[in-house]
mmCIF file of C-alpha atoms in Angstrom:
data_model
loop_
_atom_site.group_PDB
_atom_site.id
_atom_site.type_symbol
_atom_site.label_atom_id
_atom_site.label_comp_id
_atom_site.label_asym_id
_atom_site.label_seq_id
_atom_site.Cartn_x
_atom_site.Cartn_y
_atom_site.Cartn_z
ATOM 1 C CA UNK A 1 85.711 122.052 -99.993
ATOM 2 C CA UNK A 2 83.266 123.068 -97.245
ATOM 3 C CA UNK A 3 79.671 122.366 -98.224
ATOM 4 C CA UNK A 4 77.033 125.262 -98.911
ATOM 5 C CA UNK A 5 75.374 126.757 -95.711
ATOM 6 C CA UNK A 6 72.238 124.584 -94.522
ATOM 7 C CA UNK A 7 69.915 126.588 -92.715
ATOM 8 C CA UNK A 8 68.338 124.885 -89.848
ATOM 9 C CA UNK A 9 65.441 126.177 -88.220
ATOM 10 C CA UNK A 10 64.516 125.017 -84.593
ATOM 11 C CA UNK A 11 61.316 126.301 -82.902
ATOM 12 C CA UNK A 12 61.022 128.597 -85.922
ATOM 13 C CA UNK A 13 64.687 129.714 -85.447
ATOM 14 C CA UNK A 14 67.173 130.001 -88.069
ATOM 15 C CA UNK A 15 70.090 128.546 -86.618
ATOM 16 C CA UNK A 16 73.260 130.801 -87.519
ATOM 17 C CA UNK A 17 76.217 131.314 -85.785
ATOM 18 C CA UNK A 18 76.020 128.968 -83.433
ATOM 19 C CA UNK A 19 78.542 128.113 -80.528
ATOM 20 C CA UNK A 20 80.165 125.310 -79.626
ATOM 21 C CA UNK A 21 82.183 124.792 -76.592
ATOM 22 C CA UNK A 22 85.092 122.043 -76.816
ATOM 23 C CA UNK A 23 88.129 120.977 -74.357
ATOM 24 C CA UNK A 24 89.510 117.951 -72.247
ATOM 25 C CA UNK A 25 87.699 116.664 -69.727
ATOM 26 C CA UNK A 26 87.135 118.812 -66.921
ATOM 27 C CA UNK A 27 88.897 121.859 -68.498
ATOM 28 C CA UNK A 28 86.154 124.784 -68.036
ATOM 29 C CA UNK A 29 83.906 124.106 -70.714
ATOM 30 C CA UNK A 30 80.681 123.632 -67.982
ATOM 31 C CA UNK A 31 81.421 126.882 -66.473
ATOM 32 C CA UNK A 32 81.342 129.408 -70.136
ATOM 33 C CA UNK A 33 78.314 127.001 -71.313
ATOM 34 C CA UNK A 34 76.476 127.569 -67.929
ATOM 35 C CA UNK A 35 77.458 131.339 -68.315
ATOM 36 C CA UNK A 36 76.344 131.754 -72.086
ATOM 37 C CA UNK A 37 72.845 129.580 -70.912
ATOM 38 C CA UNK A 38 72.320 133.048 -68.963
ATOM 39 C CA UNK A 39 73.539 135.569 -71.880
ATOM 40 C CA UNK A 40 70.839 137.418 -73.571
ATOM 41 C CA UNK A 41 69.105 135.033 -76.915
ATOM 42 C CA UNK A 42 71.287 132.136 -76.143
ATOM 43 C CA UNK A 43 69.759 128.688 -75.750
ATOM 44 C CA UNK A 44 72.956 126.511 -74.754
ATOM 45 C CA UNK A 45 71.882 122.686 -73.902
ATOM 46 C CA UNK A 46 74.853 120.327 -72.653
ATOM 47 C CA UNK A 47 74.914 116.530 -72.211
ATOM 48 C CA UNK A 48 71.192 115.737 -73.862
ATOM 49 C CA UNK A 49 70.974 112.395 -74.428
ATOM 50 C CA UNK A 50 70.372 113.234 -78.545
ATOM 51 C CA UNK A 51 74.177 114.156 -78.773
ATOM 52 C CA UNK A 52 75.887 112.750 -76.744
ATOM 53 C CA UNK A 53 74.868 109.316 -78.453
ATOM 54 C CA UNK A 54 76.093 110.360 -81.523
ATOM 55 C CA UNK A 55 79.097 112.347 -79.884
ATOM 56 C CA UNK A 56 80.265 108.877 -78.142
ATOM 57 C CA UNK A 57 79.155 106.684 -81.461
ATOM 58 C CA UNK A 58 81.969 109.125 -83.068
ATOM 59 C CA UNK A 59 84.432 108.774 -80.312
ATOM 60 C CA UNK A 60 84.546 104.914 -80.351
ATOM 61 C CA UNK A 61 84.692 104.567 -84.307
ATOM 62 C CA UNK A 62 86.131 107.895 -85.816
ATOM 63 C CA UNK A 63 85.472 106.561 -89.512
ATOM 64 C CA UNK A 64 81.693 107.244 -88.698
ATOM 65 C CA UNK A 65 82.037 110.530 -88.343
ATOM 66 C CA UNK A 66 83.801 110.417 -92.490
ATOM 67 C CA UNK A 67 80.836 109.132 -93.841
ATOM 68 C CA UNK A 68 78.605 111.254 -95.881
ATOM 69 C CA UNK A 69 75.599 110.374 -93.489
ATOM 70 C CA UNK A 70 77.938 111.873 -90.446
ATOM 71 C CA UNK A 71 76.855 115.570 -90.751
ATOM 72 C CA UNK A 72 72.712 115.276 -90.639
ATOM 73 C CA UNK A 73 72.965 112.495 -87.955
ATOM 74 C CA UNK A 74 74.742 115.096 -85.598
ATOM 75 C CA UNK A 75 72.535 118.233 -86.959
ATOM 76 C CA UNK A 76 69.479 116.134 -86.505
ATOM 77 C CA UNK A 77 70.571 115.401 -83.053
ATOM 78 C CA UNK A 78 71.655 119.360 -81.957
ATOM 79 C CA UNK A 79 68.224 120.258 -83.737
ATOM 80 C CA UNK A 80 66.198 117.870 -81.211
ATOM 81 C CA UNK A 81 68.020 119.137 -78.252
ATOM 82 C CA UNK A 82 67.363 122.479 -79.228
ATOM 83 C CA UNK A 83 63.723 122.173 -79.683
ATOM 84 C CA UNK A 84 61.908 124.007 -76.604
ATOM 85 C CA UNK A 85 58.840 122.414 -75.250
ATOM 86 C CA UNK A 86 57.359 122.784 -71.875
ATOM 87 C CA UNK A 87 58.773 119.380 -71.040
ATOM 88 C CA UNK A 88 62.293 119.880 -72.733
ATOM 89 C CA UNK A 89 64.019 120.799 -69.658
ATOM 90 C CA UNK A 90 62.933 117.199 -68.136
ATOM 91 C CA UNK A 91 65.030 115.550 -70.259
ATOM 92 C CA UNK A 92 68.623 117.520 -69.186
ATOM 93 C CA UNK A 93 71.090 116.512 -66.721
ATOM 94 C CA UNK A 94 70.812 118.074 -63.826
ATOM 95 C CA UNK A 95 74.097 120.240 -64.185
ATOM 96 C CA UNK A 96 72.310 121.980 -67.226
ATOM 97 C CA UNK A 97 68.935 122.217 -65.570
ATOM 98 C CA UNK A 98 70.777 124.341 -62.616
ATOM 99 C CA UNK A 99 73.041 126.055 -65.225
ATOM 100 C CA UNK A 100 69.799 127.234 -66.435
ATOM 101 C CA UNK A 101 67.729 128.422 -63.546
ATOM 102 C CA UNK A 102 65.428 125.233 -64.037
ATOM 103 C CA UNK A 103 63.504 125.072 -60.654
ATOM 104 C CA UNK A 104 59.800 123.655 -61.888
ATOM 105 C CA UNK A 105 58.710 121.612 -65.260
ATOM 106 C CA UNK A 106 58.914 124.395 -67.549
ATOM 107 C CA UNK A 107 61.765 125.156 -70.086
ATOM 108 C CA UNK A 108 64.732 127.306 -69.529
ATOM 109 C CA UNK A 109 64.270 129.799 -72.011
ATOM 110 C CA UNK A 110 61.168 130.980 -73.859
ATOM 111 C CA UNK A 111 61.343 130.316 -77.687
ATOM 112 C CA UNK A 112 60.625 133.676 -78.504
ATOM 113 C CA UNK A 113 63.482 134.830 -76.947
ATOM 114 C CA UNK A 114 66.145 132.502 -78.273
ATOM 115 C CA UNK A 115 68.525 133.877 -81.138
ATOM 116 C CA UNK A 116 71.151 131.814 -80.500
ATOM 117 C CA UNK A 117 72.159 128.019 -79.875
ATOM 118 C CA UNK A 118 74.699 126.376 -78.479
ATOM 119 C CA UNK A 119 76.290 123.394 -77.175
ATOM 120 C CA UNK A 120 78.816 122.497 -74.753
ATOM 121 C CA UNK A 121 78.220 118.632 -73.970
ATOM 122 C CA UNK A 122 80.900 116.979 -72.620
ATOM 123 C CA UNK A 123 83.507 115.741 -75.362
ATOM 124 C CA UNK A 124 81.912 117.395 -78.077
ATOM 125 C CA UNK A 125 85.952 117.942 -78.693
ATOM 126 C CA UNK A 126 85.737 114.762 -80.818
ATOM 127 C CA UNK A 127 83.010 115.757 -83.187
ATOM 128 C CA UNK A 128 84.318 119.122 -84.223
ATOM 129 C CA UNK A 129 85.747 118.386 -88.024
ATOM 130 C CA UNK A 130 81.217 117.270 -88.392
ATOM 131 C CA UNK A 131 80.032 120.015 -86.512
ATOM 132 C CA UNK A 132 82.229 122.495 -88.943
ATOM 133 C CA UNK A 133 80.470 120.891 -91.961
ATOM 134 C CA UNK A 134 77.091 120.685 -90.404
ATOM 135 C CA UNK A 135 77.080 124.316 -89.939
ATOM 136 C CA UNK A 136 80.265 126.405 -91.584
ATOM 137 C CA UNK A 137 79.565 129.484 -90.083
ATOM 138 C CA UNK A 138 79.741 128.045 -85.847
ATOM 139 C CA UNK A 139 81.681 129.911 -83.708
ATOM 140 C CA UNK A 140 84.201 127.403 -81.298
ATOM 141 C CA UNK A 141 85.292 128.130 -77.775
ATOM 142 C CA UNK A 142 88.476 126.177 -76.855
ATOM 143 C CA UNK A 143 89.265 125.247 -72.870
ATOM 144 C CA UNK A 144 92.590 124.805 -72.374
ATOM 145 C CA UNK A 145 93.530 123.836 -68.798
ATOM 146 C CA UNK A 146 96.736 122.711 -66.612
ATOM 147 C CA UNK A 147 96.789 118.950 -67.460
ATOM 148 C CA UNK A 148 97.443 118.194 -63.908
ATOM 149 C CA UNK A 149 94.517 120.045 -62.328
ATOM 150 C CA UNK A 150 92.028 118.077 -65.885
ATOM 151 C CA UNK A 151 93.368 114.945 -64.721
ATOM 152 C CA UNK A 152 92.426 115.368 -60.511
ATOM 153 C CA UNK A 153 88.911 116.423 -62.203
ATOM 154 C CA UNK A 154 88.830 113.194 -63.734
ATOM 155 C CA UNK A 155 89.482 110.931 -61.210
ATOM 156 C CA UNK A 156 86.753 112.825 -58.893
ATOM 157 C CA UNK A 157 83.854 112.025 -61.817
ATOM 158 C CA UNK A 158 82.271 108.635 -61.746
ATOM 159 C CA UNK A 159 81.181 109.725 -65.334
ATOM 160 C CA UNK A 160 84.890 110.003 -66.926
ATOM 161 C CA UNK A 161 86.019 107.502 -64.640
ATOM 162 C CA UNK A 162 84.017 104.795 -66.038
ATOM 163 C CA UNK A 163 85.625 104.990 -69.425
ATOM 164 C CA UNK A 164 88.792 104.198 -68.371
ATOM 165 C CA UNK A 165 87.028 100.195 -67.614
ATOM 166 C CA UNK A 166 88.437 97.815 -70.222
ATOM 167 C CA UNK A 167 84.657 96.744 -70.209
ATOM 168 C CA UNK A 168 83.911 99.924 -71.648
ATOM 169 C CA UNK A 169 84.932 98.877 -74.991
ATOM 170 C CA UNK A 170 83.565 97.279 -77.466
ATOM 171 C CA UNK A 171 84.745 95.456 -80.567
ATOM 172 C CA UNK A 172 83.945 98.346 -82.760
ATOM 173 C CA UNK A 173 86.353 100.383 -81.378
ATOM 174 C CA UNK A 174 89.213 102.065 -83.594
ATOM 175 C CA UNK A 175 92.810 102.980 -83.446
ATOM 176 C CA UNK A 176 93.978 105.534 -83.184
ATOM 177 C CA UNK A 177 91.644 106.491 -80.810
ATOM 178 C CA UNK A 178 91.807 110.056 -80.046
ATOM 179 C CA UNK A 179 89.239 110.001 -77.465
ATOM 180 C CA UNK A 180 90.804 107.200 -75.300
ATOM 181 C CA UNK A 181 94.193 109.078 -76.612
ATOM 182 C CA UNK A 182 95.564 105.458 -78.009
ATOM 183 C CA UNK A 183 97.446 105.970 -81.002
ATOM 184 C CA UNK A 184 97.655 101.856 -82.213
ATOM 185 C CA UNK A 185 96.046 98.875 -81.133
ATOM 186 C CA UNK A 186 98.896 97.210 -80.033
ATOM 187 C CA UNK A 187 99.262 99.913 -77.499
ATOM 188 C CA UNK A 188 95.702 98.634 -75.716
ATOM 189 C CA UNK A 189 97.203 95.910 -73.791
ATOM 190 C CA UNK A 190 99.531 98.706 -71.949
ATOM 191 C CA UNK A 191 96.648 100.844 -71.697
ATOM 192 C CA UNK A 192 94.460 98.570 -69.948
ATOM 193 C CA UNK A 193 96.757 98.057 -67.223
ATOM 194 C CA UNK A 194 97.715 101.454 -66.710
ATOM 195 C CA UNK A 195 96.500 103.189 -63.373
ATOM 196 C CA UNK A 196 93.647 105.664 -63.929
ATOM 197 C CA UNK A 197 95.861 108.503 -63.976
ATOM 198 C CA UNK A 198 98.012 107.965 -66.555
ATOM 199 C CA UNK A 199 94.905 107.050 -68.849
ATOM 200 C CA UNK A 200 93.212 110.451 -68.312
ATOM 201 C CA UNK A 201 96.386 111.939 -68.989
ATOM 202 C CA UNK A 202 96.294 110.506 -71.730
ATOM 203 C CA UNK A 203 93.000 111.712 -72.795
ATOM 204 C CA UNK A 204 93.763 114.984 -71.922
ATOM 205 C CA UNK A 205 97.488 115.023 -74.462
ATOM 206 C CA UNK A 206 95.044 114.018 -76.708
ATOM 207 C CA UNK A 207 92.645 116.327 -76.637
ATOM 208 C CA UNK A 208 95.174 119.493 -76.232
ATOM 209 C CA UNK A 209 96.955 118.018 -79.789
ATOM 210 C CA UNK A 210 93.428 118.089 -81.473
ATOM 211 C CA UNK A 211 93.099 121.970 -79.764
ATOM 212 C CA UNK A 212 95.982 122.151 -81.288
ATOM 213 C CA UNK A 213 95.275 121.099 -84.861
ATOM 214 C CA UNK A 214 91.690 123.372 -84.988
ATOM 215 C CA UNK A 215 93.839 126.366 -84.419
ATOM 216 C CA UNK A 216 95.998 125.744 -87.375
ATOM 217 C CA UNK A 217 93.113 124.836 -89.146
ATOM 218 C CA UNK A 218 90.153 127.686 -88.456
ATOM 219 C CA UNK A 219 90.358 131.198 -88.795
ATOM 220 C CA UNK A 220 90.302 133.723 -85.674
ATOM 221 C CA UNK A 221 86.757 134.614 -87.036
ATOM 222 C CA UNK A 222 85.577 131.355 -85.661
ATOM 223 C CA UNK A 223 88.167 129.895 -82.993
ATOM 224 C CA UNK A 224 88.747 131.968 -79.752
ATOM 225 C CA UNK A 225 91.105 129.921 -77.428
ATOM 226 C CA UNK A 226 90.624 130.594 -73.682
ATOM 227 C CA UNK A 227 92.945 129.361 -70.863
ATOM 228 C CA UNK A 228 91.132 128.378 -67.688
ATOM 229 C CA UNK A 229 93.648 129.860 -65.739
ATOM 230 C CA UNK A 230 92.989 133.021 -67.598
ATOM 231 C CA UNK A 231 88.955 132.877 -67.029
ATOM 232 C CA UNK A 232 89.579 132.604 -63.565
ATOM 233 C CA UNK A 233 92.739 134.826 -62.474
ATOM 234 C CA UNK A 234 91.938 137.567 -65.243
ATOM 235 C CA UNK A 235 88.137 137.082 -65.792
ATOM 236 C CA UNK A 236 87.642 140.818 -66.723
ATOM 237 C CA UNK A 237 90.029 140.496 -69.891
ATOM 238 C CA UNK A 238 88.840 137.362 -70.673
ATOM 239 C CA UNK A 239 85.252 137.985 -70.545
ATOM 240 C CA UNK A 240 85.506 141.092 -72.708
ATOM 241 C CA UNK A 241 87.416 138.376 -74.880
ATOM 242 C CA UNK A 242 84.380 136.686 -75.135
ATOM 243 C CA UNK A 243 82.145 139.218 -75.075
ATOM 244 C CA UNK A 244 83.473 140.857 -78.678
ATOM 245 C CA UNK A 245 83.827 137.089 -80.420
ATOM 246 C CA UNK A 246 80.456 135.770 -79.547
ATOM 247 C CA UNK A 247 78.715 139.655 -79.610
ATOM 248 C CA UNK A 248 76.785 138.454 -76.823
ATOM 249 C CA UNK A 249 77.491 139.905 -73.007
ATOM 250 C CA UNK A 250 79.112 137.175 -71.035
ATOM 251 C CA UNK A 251 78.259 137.615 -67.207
ATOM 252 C CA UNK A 252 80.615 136.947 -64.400
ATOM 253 C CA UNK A 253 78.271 136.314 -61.395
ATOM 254 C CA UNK A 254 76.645 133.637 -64.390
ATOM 255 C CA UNK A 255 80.221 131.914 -65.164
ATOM 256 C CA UNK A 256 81.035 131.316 -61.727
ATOM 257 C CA UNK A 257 77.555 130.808 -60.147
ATOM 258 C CA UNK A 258 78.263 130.433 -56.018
ATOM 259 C CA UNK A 259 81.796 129.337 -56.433
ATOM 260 C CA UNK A 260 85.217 130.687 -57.816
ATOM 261 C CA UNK A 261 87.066 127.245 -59.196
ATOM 262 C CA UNK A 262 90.679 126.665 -58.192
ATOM 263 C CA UNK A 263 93.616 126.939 -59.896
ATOM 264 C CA UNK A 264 96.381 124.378 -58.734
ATOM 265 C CA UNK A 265 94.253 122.482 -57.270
ATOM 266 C CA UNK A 266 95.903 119.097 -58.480
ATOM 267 C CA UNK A 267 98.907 119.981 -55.567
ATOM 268 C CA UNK A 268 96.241 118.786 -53.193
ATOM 269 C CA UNK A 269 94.487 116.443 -55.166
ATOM 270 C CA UNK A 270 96.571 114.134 -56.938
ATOM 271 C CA UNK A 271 99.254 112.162 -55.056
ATOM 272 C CA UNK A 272 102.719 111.382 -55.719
ATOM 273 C CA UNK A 273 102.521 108.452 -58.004
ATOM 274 C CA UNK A 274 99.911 110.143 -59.696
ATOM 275 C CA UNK A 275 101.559 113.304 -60.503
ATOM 276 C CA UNK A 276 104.733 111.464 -60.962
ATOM 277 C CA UNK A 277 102.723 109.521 -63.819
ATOM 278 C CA UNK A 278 100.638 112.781 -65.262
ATOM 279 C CA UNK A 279 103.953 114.533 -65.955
ATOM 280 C CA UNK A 280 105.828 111.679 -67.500
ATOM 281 C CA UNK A 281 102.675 110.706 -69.759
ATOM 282 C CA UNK A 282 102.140 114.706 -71.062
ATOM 283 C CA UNK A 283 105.045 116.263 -70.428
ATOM 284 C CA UNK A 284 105.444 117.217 -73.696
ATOM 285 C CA UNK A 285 102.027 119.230 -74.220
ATOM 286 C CA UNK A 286 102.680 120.375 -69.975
ATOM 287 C CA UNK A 287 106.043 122.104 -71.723
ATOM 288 C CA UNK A 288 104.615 123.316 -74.751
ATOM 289 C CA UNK A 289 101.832 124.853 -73.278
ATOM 290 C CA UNK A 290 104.035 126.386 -70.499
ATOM 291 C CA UNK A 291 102.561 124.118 -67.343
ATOM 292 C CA UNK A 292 106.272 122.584 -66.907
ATOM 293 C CA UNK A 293 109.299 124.825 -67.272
ATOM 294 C CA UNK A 294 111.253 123.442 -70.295
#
């Protein structure tokens, strides 16, 4: 049973209806939150260090995010990142501070502008089942990308890269483990000495199965799926996708800023063994989701 609406207010805000962006690794999710930062009322932060504390707390030890203390540690933590001050914007990564324009000290947005929030830190995949009950009525954006061209992201960021260091975890952390995409603990000892490829393909398997299981789960009222292929090949249908689920307008010349992303790009990116390896570890969710012929 969910629990009853809380209403949050942030800067003197209610917070309702608000948007949460959620995919593997390097599967588009920057690109709509840096869009919907520029939409009309929307106050998107990504990567403050408030959530993604708790967001990575979740990821090592899944059972924290089942306890009943689970849903105001994360709404706590979206509810400081929201707050606008004329020093908030000092405390973003620097990908959100250009996202939003930021060029001085001052904030992004003015508070009395903001009718929206959102989020759209990076794997805030992993916290969605707390997010739902921390605020029933949020509207989720779903990346879905090529598995090939997710996994030649990852292995050009230091960031996602450095997860894949057996050093990098710690003796609280539980199988399975959907964000290292380990299903049992005796599986770690093969995981540890697999290349860096086949572990972010691995993370991003995982991540498409839990896409998978929110789309059984949430109603079309509240779960728009979006290919990144689509967003970039077809932006005007997918925008105006966008456009009627959120009710907010969704610019192009915001989404892409100064580039256009490629598609395919893993065919120059990845090498042999590494593609070899990609398409042995997911070739399953490569099939189902029509990225390998079947």
């Amino acid at each position: 049973m969910r629990l009853p609406p809380h209403i949050l207010v942030v800067n003197g805000i209610k917070v309702r209806r608000p948007v949460f962006l959620l995919g593997a690794p390097h599967s588009g999710a920057d690109l709509l939150a840096r869009a919907l930062k520029r939409s009309p009322g929307f106050h998107v932060t990504t990567g403050r260090a408030s959530v993604a504390h708790v967001v990575y707390a979740f990821a090592r030890k899944p059972s924290i995010g089942r306890t009943s203390g689970a849903v105001r540690v994360l709404r706590d933590a979206l509810a400081e990142s929201w707050q606008v001050s004329p020093r908030s914007c000092g405390q973003c990564a620097e990908p959100c501070r250009e996202a939003g324009g930021v060029t001085g000290s001052g904030p992004c947005v003015e508070p009395g502008e903001v009718t929206r929030f959102g989020d759209g830190s990076p794997d805030l995949l992993y916290s969605a089942p707390v997010l739902l009950q921390a605020f029933p009525d949020a509207r989720f954006v779903q990346l879905i990308r090529d598995g090939r061209d997710a996994v030649a992201g990852m292995l050009g960021d230091p960031a996602c890269l450095a997860w894949f260091k057996p050093a990098m975890l710690s003796d609280s952390t539980e199988f399975p483990n959907a964000f290292l995409g380990v299903n049992k603990d005796e599986h770690l000892d093969r995981w540890k000495g697999m290349p860096a490829a086949g572990k972010a393909a691995l993370r991003w398997r995982s991540a498409v199965r839990l896409s998978a299981e929110l789309r059984r789960e949430l109603p079309e009222r509240q779960l728009l799926t979006v290919r990144y292929e689509d967003l970039v090949l077809k932006p005007a249908d997918t925008l105006a996708a966008l456009t009627e689920f959120l009710e907010t307008r969704v610019s192009k010349v915001a989404l892409y800023g100064s580039r256009v992303p490629e598609v395919g790009a893993w065919r120059a990116r990845l090498r042999p063994a590494d593609l070899e390896l990609v398409e042995k570890v997911a070739r399953q969710e490569l099939t189902r989701l029509g990225y390998l012929p079947s």
